[in-house]
Tab-separated table of C-alpha atoms and ligand atoms in Angstrom:
chain	number	residue	atom	x	y	z
A	28	UNK	CA	14.718	-16.006	28.211
A	29	UNK	CA	17.816	-15.771	26.044
A	30	UNK	CA	17.740	-16.876	22.396
A	31	UNK	CA	20.988	-18.126	20.862
A	32	UNK	CA	21.438	-17.615	17.156
A	33	UNK	CA	24.165	-19.055	14.960
A	34	UNK	CA	24.863	-18.010	11.387
A	35	UNK	CA	24.472	-20.324	8.420
A	36	UNK	CA	20.785	-21.250	8.676
A	37	UNK	CA	18.321	-20.793	5.843
A	38	UNK	CA	14.685	-19.880	6.263
A	39	UNK	CA	12.483	-21.613	3.714
A	40	UNK	CA	9.261	-23.537	3.337
A	41	UNK	CA	5.582	-22.957	4.085
A	42	UNK	CA	3.920	-21.736	7.232
A	43	UNK	CA	1.004	-19.907	8.758
A	44	UNK	CA	1.284	-17.164	11.359
A	45	UNK	CA	-0.819	-16.429	14.465
A	46	UNK	CA	-4.073	-14.551	13.985
A	47	UNK	CA	-3.831	-10.778	13.618
A	48	UNK	CA	-3.548	-8.982	16.954
A	49	UNK	CA	-5.039	-5.634	15.870
A	50	UNK	CA	-8.057	-7.311	14.295
A	51	UNK	CA	-8.527	-9.697	17.230
A	52	UNK	CA	-8.790	-6.854	19.780
A	53	UNK	CA	-11.504	-5.176	17.737
A	54	UNK	CA	-13.534	-8.284	16.908
A	55	UNK	CA	-13.373	-9.441	20.531
A	56	UNK	CA	-14.701	-6.099	21.754
A	57	UNK	CA	-17.399	-5.993	19.067
A	58	UNK	CA	-18.471	-9.602	19.761
A	59	UNK	CA	-18.526	-9.266	23.560
A	60	UNK	CA	-20.633	-6.084	23.393
A	61	UNK	CA	-22.918	-7.361	20.599
A	62	UNK	CA	-26.449	-8.612	21.048
A	63	UNK	CA	-26.580	-12.309	20.290
A	64	UNK	CA	-24.251	-15.162	19.416
A	65	UNK	CA	-20.802	-14.592	17.940
A	66	UNK	CA	-18.346	-17.213	16.792
A	67	UNK	CA	-14.726	-16.134	16.294
A	68	UNK	CA	-12.044	-18.359	14.790
A	69	UNK	CA	-8.342	-17.767	14.381
A	70	UNK	CA	-8.036	-15.602	17.513
A	71	UNK	CA	-4.432	-15.749	18.645
A	72	UNK	CA	-3.812	-16.482	22.300
A	73	UNK	CA	-0.917	-14.030	22.273
A	74	UNK	CA	-0.548	-12.199	25.579
A	75	UNK	CA	-2.003	-8.941	24.263
A	76	UNK	CA	-5.175	-10.531	22.927
A	77	UNK	CA	-5.643	-12.486	26.146
A	78	UNK	CA	-5.409	-9.147	27.958
A	79	UNK	CA	-8.368	-7.836	25.969
A	80	UNK	CA	-10.362	-11.023	26.652
A	81	UNK	CA	-9.634	-10.863	30.392
A	82	UNK	CA	-10.534	-7.158	30.618
A	83	UNK	CA	-13.827	-7.777	28.812
A	84	UNK	CA	-14.504	-10.707	31.169
A	85	UNK	CA	-14.236	-8.286	34.127
A	86	UNK	CA	-16.828	-5.998	32.563
A	87	UNK	CA	-19.357	-8.429	31.064
A	88	UNK	CA	-20.621	-11.136	33.459
A	89	UNK	CA	-22.787	-12.752	30.750
A	90	UNK	CA	-19.792	-13.721	28.606
A	91	UNK	CA	-17.224	-14.005	31.408
A	92	UNK	CA	-17.008	-17.835	31.563
A	93	UNK	CA	-16.365	-18.196	27.825
A	94	UNK	CA	-13.785	-15.375	27.731
A	95	UNK	CA	-11.964	-16.618	30.822
A	96	UNK	CA	-11.900	-20.190	29.578
A	97	UNK	CA	-10.555	-19.040	26.209
A	98	UNK	CA	-7.893	-16.781	27.747
A	99	UNK	CA	-6.619	-19.398	30.167
A	100	UNK	CA	-5.928	-22.139	27.619
A	101	UNK	CA	-2.256	-22.445	26.608
A	102	UNK	CA	-1.055	-20.425	23.620
A	103	UNK	CA	-1.314	-22.225	20.311
A	104	UNK	CA	1.724	-23.148	18.279
A	105	UNK	CA	4.425	-23.204	20.915
A	106	UNK	CA	6.026	-25.748	18.590
A	107	UNK	CA	5.482	-23.493	15.620
A	108	UNK	CA	3.078	-25.945	13.992
A	109	UNK	CA	-0.496	-25.190	14.937
A	110	UNK	CA	-1.196	-22.010	12.945
A	111	UNK	CA	-3.818	-21.757	10.292
A	112	UNK	CA	-2.125	-23.321	7.295
A	113	UNK	CA	-5.065	-23.342	5.010
A	114	UNK	CA	-5.463	-20.196	2.951
A	115	UNK	CA	-9.120	-20.367	3.918
A	116	UNK	CA	-8.795	-19.214	7.516
A	117	UNK	CA	-12.446	-20.107	8.177
A	118	UNK	CA	-11.307	-23.754	8.049
A	119	UNK	CA	-8.963	-23.224	11.030
A	120	UNK	CA	-9.063	-26.271	13.295
A	121	UNK	CA	-8.578	-24.286	16.517
A	122	UNK	CA	-11.956	-24.371	18.333
A	123	UNK	CA	-13.777	-21.042	17.954
A	124	UNK	CA	-14.593	-18.672	20.779
A	125	UNK	CA	-18.368	-18.596	21.103
A	126	UNK	CA	-20.053	-15.847	23.142
A	127	UNK	CA	-23.712	-14.930	23.646
A	128	UNK	CA	-23.490	-11.160	23.960
A	129	UNK	CA	-26.134	-9.101	25.767
A	130	UNK	CA	-25.288	-5.754	24.214
A	131	UNK	CA	-23.424	-2.763	25.573
A	132	UNK	CA	-26.120	-2.289	28.232
A	133	UNK	CA	-24.723	-5.406	29.936
A	134	UNK	CA	-21.432	-3.661	30.862
A	135	UNK	CA	-20.967	-3.529	34.648
A	136	UNK	CA	-18.384	-1.904	36.907
A	137	UNK	CA	-15.315	-4.101	37.423
A	138	UNK	CA	-14.551	-5.114	41.018
A	139	UNK	CA	-10.899	-4.148	40.638
A	140	UNK	CA	-8.642	-2.172	38.313
A	141	UNK	CA	-8.764	-3.451	34.747
A	142	UNK	CA	-5.306	-4.766	33.856
A	143	UNK	CA	-4.416	-4.288	30.186
A	144	UNK	CA	-0.980	-5.901	30.646
A	145	UNK	CA	1.439	-4.738	27.922
A	146	UNK	CA	-1.297	-3.816	25.472
A	147	UNK	CA	-1.794	-0.185	24.462
A	148	UNK	CA	-4.504	-1.184	21.998
A	149	UNK	CA	-6.489	-2.869	24.787
A	150	UNK	CA	-6.280	0.209	26.999
A	151	UNK	CA	-7.129	2.778	24.348
A	152	UNK	CA	-9.951	0.844	22.671
A	153	UNK	CA	-11.535	-0.061	26.015
A	154	UNK	CA	-11.376	3.592	27.063
A	155	UNK	CA	-13.633	4.263	24.057
A	156	UNK	CA	-16.095	1.585	25.147
A	157	UNK	CA	-16.097	2.654	28.809
A	158	UNK	CA	-16.635	6.323	27.903
A	159	UNK	CA	-20.307	5.482	27.373
A	160	UNK	CA	-20.691	3.200	30.423
A	161	UNK	CA	-22.247	4.933	33.463
A	162	UNK	CA	-19.789	3.797	36.144
A	163	UNK	CA	-16.180	4.457	37.156
A	164	UNK	CA	-13.355	2.300	35.845
A	165	UNK	CA	-9.593	2.294	36.171
A	166	UNK	CA	-7.479	0.982	33.283
A	167	UNK	CA	-3.968	0.002	34.279
A	168	UNK	CA	-1.103	-2.103	32.904
A	169	UNK	CA	2.516	-3.193	33.170
A	170	UNK	CA	5.524	-0.900	33.638
A	171	UNK	CA	5.873	-0.344	29.889
A	172	UNK	CA	2.189	0.542	29.422
A	173	UNK	CA	2.233	2.903	32.429
A	174	UNK	CA	4.850	4.980	30.586
A	175	UNK	CA	2.752	5.430	27.426
A	176	UNK	CA	0.821	8.587	26.465
A	177	UNK	CA	-2.937	8.509	27.092
A	178	UNK	CA	-4.041	12.166	26.758
A	179	UNK	CA	-4.425	11.581	23.007
A	180	UNK	CA	-7.362	9.281	23.783
A	181	UNK	CA	-8.586	11.048	26.944
A	182	UNK	CA	-9.063	14.405	25.189
A	183	UNK	CA	-11.654	13.426	22.571
A	184	UNK	CA	-13.539	11.215	25.055
A	185	UNK	CA	-13.800	14.177	27.456
A	186	UNK	CA	-15.094	16.319	24.620
A	187	UNK	CA	-17.768	13.686	23.990
A	188	UNK	CA	-18.917	13.966	27.622
A	189	UNK	CA	-16.963	11.364	29.619
A	190	UNK	CA	-14.908	12.215	32.708
A	191	UNK	CA	-11.380	10.998	32.055
A	192	UNK	CA	-8.255	11.393	34.182
A	193	UNK	CA	-4.770	10.335	33.173
A	194	UNK	CA	-1.687	10.139	35.347
A	195	UNK	CA	-0.005	13.333	34.164
A	196	UNK	CA	-0.811	12.341	30.594
A	197	UNK	CA	0.210	8.703	31.027
A	198	UNK	CA	-1.622	5.512	32.066
A	199	UNK	CA	-3.417	4.530	34.310
A	200	UNK	CA	-6.643	6.043	32.984
A	201	UNK	CA	-9.598	6.687	35.302
A	202	UNK	CA	-12.815	7.031	33.453
A	203	UNK	CA	-16.411	7.693	34.416
A	204	UNK	CA	-18.638	7.253	31.437
A	205	UNK	CA	-22.055	8.684	30.686
A	206	UNK	CA	-24.248	10.045	27.938
A	207	UNK	CA	-22.032	10.963	24.990
A	208	UNK	CA	-22.493	13.428	22.150
A	209	UNK	CA	-20.953	13.061	18.718
A	210	UNK	CA	-17.930	15.218	17.852
A	211	UNK	CA	-15.615	15.912	14.957
A	212	UNK	CA	-12.139	15.023	16.159
A	213	UNK	CA	-8.971	15.850	14.271
A	214	UNK	CA	-6.277	13.454	15.422
A	215	UNK	CA	-3.114	15.261	16.517
A	216	UNK	CA	-1.075	12.107	15.845
A	217	UNK	CA	-1.931	9.471	13.253
A	218	UNK	CA	-3.103	6.684	15.585
A	219	UNK	CA	-5.429	3.806	14.741
A	220	UNK	CA	-5.903	3.147	18.437
A	221	UNK	CA	-7.227	6.635	19.104
A	222	UNK	CA	-9.357	6.545	15.947
A	223	UNK	CA	-10.762	3.176	17.065
A	224	UNK	CA	-11.511	4.435	20.580
A	225	UNK	CA	-13.409	7.494	19.331
A	226	UNK	CA	-15.375	5.405	16.809
A	227	UNK	CA	-16.326	2.833	19.480
A	228	UNK	CA	-17.500	5.690	21.717
A	229	UNK	CA	-19.364	7.153	18.733
A	230	UNK	CA	-21.433	3.959	18.443
A	231	UNK	CA	-23.082	4.918	21.741
A	232	UNK	CA	-23.249	8.710	21.214
A	233	UNK	CA	-26.043	10.970	20.035
A	234	UNK	CA	-25.513	12.400	16.555
A	235	UNK	CA	-22.583	11.675	14.291
A	236	UNK	CA	-18.964	11.202	15.369
A	237	UNK	CA	-16.182	11.892	12.870
A	238	UNK	CA	-12.460	11.262	13.119
A	239	UNK	CA	-10.131	13.067	10.731
A	240	UNK	CA	-6.655	11.562	10.335
A	241	UNK	CA	-3.504	13.539	9.498
A	242	UNK	CA	-2.261	10.462	7.596
A	243	UNK	CA	-3.926	7.118	6.864
A	244	UNK	CA	-3.696	4.437	9.548
A	245	UNK	CA	-4.942	0.840	9.743
A	246	UNK	CA	-8.682	0.717	9.129
A	247	UNK	CA	-9.770	-2.480	10.909
A	248	UNK	CA	-12.406	-0.787	13.060
A	249	UNK	CA	-14.162	0.824	10.115
A	250	UNK	CA	-13.994	-2.337	7.971
A	251	UNK	CA	-15.545	-4.457	10.725
A	252	UNK	CA	-18.256	-1.877	11.404
A	253	UNK	CA	-19.119	-1.616	7.713
A	254	UNK	CA	-19.284	-5.421	7.393
A	255	UNK	CA	-21.607	-5.520	10.426
A	256	UNK	CA	-23.968	-3.010	8.821
A	257	UNK	CA	-23.136	-0.023	11.030
A	258	UNK	CA	-23.810	3.495	9.735
A	259	UNK	CA	-20.165	4.214	8.883
A	260	UNK	CA	-18.844	6.465	6.108
A	261	UNK	CA	-15.249	6.526	4.920
A	262	UNK	CA	-14.282	9.626	2.930
A	263	UNK	CA	-10.629	10.294	2.232
A	264	UNK	CA	-9.097	10.831	5.692
A	265	UNK	CA	-12.418	11.129	7.527
A	266	UNK	CA	-14.446	8.337	9.127
A	267	UNK	CA	-17.949	8.997	10.463
A	268	UNK	CA	-20.168	6.751	12.581
A	269	UNK	CA	-23.515	7.115	14.323
A	270	UNK	CA	-25.256	5.195	17.113
A	271	UNK	CA	-25.416	1.462	16.438
A	272	UNK	CA	-25.887	-1.700	18.451
A	273	UNK	CA	-24.173	-4.501	16.604
A	274	UNK	CA	-25.631	-8.018	16.439
A	275	UNK	CA	-23.547	-11.155	16.989
A	276	UNK	CA	-21.400	-12.242	14.050
A	277	UNK	CA	-19.045	-14.906	12.758
A	278	UNK	CA	-15.535	-14.421	11.459
A	279	UNK	CA	-12.110	-16.012	11.136
A	280	UNK	CA	-9.244	-13.672	12.003
A	281	UNK	CA	-6.630	-13.558	9.211
A	282	UNK	CA	-2.998	-14.350	10.001
A	283	UNK	CA	-1.006	-11.385	11.321
A	284	UNK	CA	0.903	-9.766	8.468
A	285	UNK	CA	3.064	-7.863	10.981
A	286	UNK	CA	4.113	-11.225	12.438
A	287	UNK	CA	4.703	-12.424	8.871
A	288	UNK	CA	7.023	-9.437	8.271
A	289	UNK	CA	9.722	-11.113	10.376
A	290	UNK	CA	9.560	-14.270	8.275
A	291	UNK	CA	9.581	-12.255	5.037
A	292	UNK	CA	12.720	-10.426	6.168
A	293	UNK	CA	14.368	-13.666	7.337
A	294	UNK	CA	13.737	-15.283	3.939
A	295	UNK	CA	14.915	-12.168	2.089
A	296	UNK	CA	18.152	-12.189	4.087
A	297	UNK	CA	18.801	-15.855	3.393
A	298	UNK	CA	17.801	-15.467	-0.274
A	299	UNK	CA	15.220	-18.236	0.009
A	300	UNK	CA	11.537	-18.854	-0.728
A	301	UNK	CA	8.877	-18.779	1.976
A	302	UNK	CA	5.128	-19.134	1.466
A	303	UNK	CA	2.909	-17.753	4.239
A	304	UNK	CA	-0.683	-18.945	4.101
A	305	UNK	CA	-3.880	-17.333	5.303
A	306	UNK	CA	-2.445	-13.920	6.089
A	307	UNK	CA	-4.281	-10.581	6.260
A	308	UNK	CA	-3.566	-8.462	3.175
A	309	UNK	CA	-5.341	-5.249	4.168
A	310	UNK	CA	-3.478	-2.489	2.267
A	311	UNK	CA	-3.311	-0.331	5.424
A	312	UNK	CA	-1.061	-3.058	6.853
A	313	UNK	CA	1.022	-4.181	3.875
A	314	UNK	CA	2.892	-0.969	3.128
A	315	UNK	CA	6.037	-2.522	4.623
A	316	UNK	CA	6.021	-4.918	1.647
A	317	UNK	CA	6.230	-1.902	-0.669
A	318	UNK	CA	9.147	-0.542	1.354
A	319	UNK	CA	10.810	-3.965	1.225
A	320	UNK	CA	10.171	-4.046	-2.540
A	321	UNK	CA	12.149	-0.794	-2.818
A	322	UNK	CA	14.892	-2.553	-0.864
A	323	UNK	CA	14.961	-5.393	-3.396
A	324	UNK	CA	12.757	-7.940	-1.584
A	325	UNK	CA	10.505	-9.816	-4.026
A	326	UNK	CA	7.061	-10.807	-2.741
A	327	UNK	CA	3.725	-11.778	-4.305
A	328	UNK	CA	0.386	-11.279	-2.600
A	329	UNK	CA	-2.652	-13.301	-3.631
A	330	UNK	CA	-5.981	-12.348	-2.080
A	331	UNK	CA	-8.145	-15.472	-1.797
A	332	UNK	CA	-11.122	-14.233	0.194
A	333	UNK	CA	-12.410	-11.774	2.781
A	334	UNK	CA	-13.381	-12.070	6.427
A	335	UNK	CA	-15.567	-9.318	7.873
A	336	UNK	CA	-14.237	-6.908	5.262
A	337	UNK	CA	-10.592	-7.976	5.662
A	338	UNK	CA	-8.772	-9.380	2.596
A	339	UNK	CA	-6.980	-12.667	3.308
A	340	UNK	CA	-4.608	-14.700	1.159
A	341	UNK	CA	-1.113	-16.011	0.565
A	342	UNK	CA	2.183	-14.180	0.711
A	343	UNK	CA	5.078	-15.645	-1.261
A	344	UNK	CA	8.666	-14.458	-0.804
A	345	UNK	CA	10.977	-15.030	-3.807
A	346	UNK	CA	14.768	-14.772	-3.855
A	347	UNK	CA	15.935	-11.283	-4.934
A	348	UNK	CA	19.234	-9.785	-6.088
A	349	UNK	CA	20.358	-8.395	-2.729
A	350	UNK	CA	19.090	-5.764	-0.314
A	351	UNK	CA	19.440	-2.009	-0.923
A	352	UNK	CA	19.066	0.831	1.554
A	353	UNK	CA	15.936	3.006	1.435
A	354	UNK	CA	14.297	6.141	2.804
A	355	UNK	CA	11.037	6.029	4.746
A	356	UNK	CA	9.619	9.541	5.006
A	357	UNK	CA	7.369	10.774	7.837
A	358	UNK	CA	4.261	10.604	5.643
A	359	UNK	CA	4.753	6.871	5.070
A	360	UNK	CA	5.636	6.045	8.644
A	361	UNK	CA	2.134	5.537	10.178
A	362	UNK	CA	1.492	2.697	7.734
A	363	UNK	CA	4.741	0.889	8.645
A	364	UNK	CA	4.861	1.918	12.296
A	365	UNK	CA	5.069	-1.648	13.634
A	366	UNK	CA	7.496	-2.810	10.955
A	367	UNK	CA	10.219	-0.175	11.416
A	368	UNK	CA	12.160	-2.581	13.668
A	369	UNK	CA	12.189	-5.328	11.030
A	370	UNK	CA	12.909	-2.826	8.229
A	371	UNK	CA	15.855	-1.554	10.258
A	372	UNK	CA	17.047	-5.166	10.659
A	373	UNK	CA	17.026	-5.522	6.869
A	374	UNK	CA	18.675	-2.120	6.485
A	375	UNK	CA	21.588	-3.255	8.654
A	376	UNK	CA	22.391	-5.868	5.977
A	377	UNK	CA	21.657	-3.646	2.971
A	378	UNK	CA	24.006	-2.089	0.468
A	379	UNK	CA	24.026	1.601	1.375
A	380	UNK	CA	22.335	3.689	4.033
A	381	UNK	CA	18.729	3.742	5.185
A	382	UNK	CA	16.849	6.611	6.727
A	383	UNK	CA	13.611	6.679	8.751
A	384	UNK	CA	12.491	10.317	8.997
A	385	UNK	CA	10.479	11.964	11.782
A	386	UNK	CA	9.987	8.742	13.696
A	387	UNK	CA	9.249	10.269	17.134
A	388	UNK	CA	6.142	8.039	17.542
A	389	UNK	CA	8.534	5.105	17.872
A	390	UNK	CA	9.545	6.490	21.250
A	391	UNK	CA	5.997	5.912	22.552
A	392	UNK	CA	5.722	2.211	21.743
A	393	UNK	CA	6.279	-0.795	24.048
A	394	UNK	CA	9.797	0.600	24.472
A	395	UNK	CA	11.670	3.560	22.989
A	396	UNK	CA	12.174	1.812	19.673
A	397	UNK	CA	14.062	4.723	18.158
A	398	UNK	CA	16.902	4.598	20.678
A	399	UNK	CA	16.545	0.825	21.115
A	400	UNK	CA	17.003	0.071	17.427
A	401	UNK	CA	20.134	2.156	17.089
A	402	UNK	CA	21.614	0.612	20.245
A	403	UNK	CA	20.512	-2.901	19.247
A	404	UNK	CA	22.040	-2.716	15.775
A	405	UNK	CA	25.275	-1.355	17.232
A	406	UNK	CA	25.330	-4.173	19.822
A	407	UNK	CA	25.163	-6.645	16.924
A	408	UNK	CA	28.166	-4.997	15.298
A	409	UNK	CA	26.396	-2.608	12.907
A	410	UNK	CA	26.238	1.142	12.502
A	411	UNK	CA	23.098	3.057	13.422
A	412	UNK	CA	22.278	6.325	15.105
A	413	UNK	CA	19.435	8.619	16.067
A	414	UNK	CA	19.629	12.238	14.894
A	415	UNK	CA	16.759	14.256	16.337
A	416	UNK	CA	13.728	12.138	15.466
A	417	UNK	CA	15.399	10.366	12.544
A	418	UNK	CA	16.922	6.902	12.540
A	419	UNK	CA	19.928	6.285	10.303
A	420	UNK	CA	21.105	2.763	9.623
A	421	UNK	CA	24.286	2.104	7.673
A	422	UNK	CA	24.187	-1.155	5.777
A	423	UNK	CA	27.034	-3.539	5.262
A	424	UNK	CA	26.121	-6.411	7.580
A	425	UNK	CA	26.512	-7.412	11.209
A	426	UNK	CA	29.107	-9.356	13.155
A	427	UNK	CA	26.730	-10.637	15.868
A	428	UNK	CA	26.827	-9.908	19.591
A	429	UNK	CA	24.716	-9.821	22.738
A	430	UNK	CA	21.687	-7.539	23.041
A	431	UNK	CA	18.746	-7.025	25.381
A	432	UNK	CA	15.343	-6.512	23.719
A	433	UNK	CA	14.146	-4.663	26.844
A	434	UNK	CA	10.896	-6.614	27.044
A	435	UNK	CA	9.645	-5.369	23.671
A	436	UNK	CA	8.260	-8.135	21.426
A	437	UNK	CA	8.919	-6.462	18.077
A	438	UNK	CA	12.431	-5.438	19.098
A	439	UNK	CA	13.206	-9.014	20.197
A	440	UNK	CA	11.947	-10.482	16.910
A	441	UNK	CA	13.610	-7.833	14.725
A	442	UNK	CA	16.977	-8.253	16.462
A	443	UNK	CA	16.688	-12.036	16.155
A	444	UNK	CA	16.068	-11.696	12.408
A	445	UNK	CA	18.977	-9.258	12.077
A	446	UNK	CA	21.221	-11.767	13.874
A	447	UNK	CA	20.311	-14.694	11.576
A	448	UNK	CA	22.711	-13.596	8.836
A	449	UNK	CA	25.361	-11.955	11.011
A	450	UNK	CA	28.865	-13.336	10.481
A	451	UNK	CA	29.112	-14.598	14.085
A	452	UNK	CA	26.790	-15.891	16.821
A	453	UNK	CA	24.379	-13.705	18.811
A	454	UNK	CA	22.347	-13.787	21.984
A	455	UNK	CA	19.048	-11.934	22.353
A	456	UNK	CA	17.958	-11.404	25.956
A	457	UNK	CA	14.193	-11.071	26.534
A	458	UNK	CA	13.107	-13.300	23.651
A	459	UNK	CA	10.061	-14.457	25.652
A	460	UNK	CA	8.421	-11.092	24.920
A	461	UNK	CA	7.698	-12.426	21.399
A	462	UNK	CA	4.691	-14.158	23.048
A	463	UNK	CA	3.026	-10.738	23.224
A	464	UNK	CA	2.174	-10.992	19.519
A	465	UNK	CA	3.780	-14.134	18.026
A	466	UNK	CA	3.483	-17.241	20.203
A	467	UNK	CA	5.867	-19.849	18.806
A	468	UNK	CA	8.134	-17.347	17.005
A	469	UNK	CA	11.427	-19.080	17.841
A	470	UNK	CA	9.987	-22.530	17.073
A	471	UNK	CA	8.577	-21.316	13.754
A	472	UNK	CA	11.907	-19.829	12.651
A	473	UNK	CA	13.752	-22.980	13.748
A	474	UNK	CA	11.298	-25.235	11.898
A	475	UNK	CA	11.863	-23.186	8.729
A	476	UNK	CA	15.631	-23.731	9.029
A	477	UNK	CA	17.054	-20.895	11.139
A	478	UNK	CA	19.741	-21.781	13.668
A	479	UNK	CA	17.944	-20.346	16.658
A	480	UNK	CA	17.188	-21.870	20.015
A	481	UNK	CA	15.863	-20.626	23.325
B	510	S3P	C1	-2.501	-0.479	16.622
B	510	S3P	C2	-2.127	0.779	16.248
B	510	S3P	C3	-0.746	1.252	16.284
B	510	S3P	C4	0.238	0.110	16.382
B	510	S3P	C5	-0.159	-0.917	17.410
B	510	S3P	C6	-1.535	-1.489	17.063
B	510	S3P	C7	-3.926	-0.833	16.576
B	510	S3P	O1	-0.571	2.072	17.431
B	510	S3P	O2	1.536	0.569	16.662
B	510	S3P	O3	0.768	-1.982	17.442
B	510	S3P	O4	-4.262	-2.035	16.666
B	510	S3P	O5	-4.747	0.084	16.447
B	510	S3P	P1	-0.932	3.654	17.404
B	510	S3P	O6	-2.391	3.782	17.204
B	510	S3P	O7	-0.504	4.147	18.763
B	510	S3P	O8	-0.106	4.221	16.299
């Protein structure tokens, strides 16, 4: 699907955003493998989260009907209206997903390959769960996922005692689980997915399992485990868990702050005010707001409550005095990994140059975002290039143009935001991929005043 964008719109008003994708994957897995009743609100029916629900349905006959029914209902908010508006996400009107879990012992072999769709988080986290399940499983996915590196998760799971084969380092993953022993694993790359997979495996291992991170990454797995009463210790860059069977739980997933990042940038570019309600404000996810602050974007965060250890509140964007270029160094990158596309979109309109250093991990995402961003910004009439593993974006604004997002949701949304304040019209091919994480993205932007259709 092609989105058409014309200049001159303004993005202002109040909105919610879909529930957080990273949190939803983890809570779904923890609820489906818990013992007892869980009730989850605010789960987004984005394609990635449905993938996790469908995969779990293949593996857990006891909760299959509920998961399948949930995953097959249409996505919320196609008109951009139905998100959680109330800052208290527990008051979300979307009916909750209710499952009666029977514990991890209830996992059975799937009759076919387990299709993770476009979702790397689904594949890597489920590999951690299946590492302890005594049967063979094959985790597969779409063309983009089949090109993504999986040895980073296979290696520690093998060390714990599972048999894991990758396709020359890439997906699909074949895994035969069994009795696991705890390990101390030093992550070679800062990855919350790999950390999460090893911790989920550690819940079914003998002894303690520790993950040591080279740089901090999102901590949703550890927060949820702590809130559920698991034996989890967080010390500096090291997280340790021991065997634990979680009980059922209730929670309302906060709005996705990474989805909100596109609206923040759109408001900053139009110099307008936007208030985003009920959004997750976990500091391991909000670093992009600090980077935007350096660029001159004014925002205020107000934490109003917590859900299963996750801070939730309101995010207000205020008009600033223009956008400046910035430098994002390698050390900061893991905490803004999903927001580099939208930061680059802002950078294309900034005064001065911006620089994203040592960003090779961007090549391993849903598409090669390093090359894609430079090409995308150039296609919209800007100046950007890749030098080694660094991305350089020259500010000064865009003229508009035609660009293909190559099936990558964050690229499609970032390029759409970049095009909003270009001097001429633009067309973004592949806009439908926004459904992977932000159902109703185009409708939400249009409702807030952007001139976008498609
Ligand atoms: C995620 C971790 C990050 C991120 C992805 C979601 C998660 O990936 O890019 O969108 O939910 O754990 P990596 O762990 O590969 O860095």
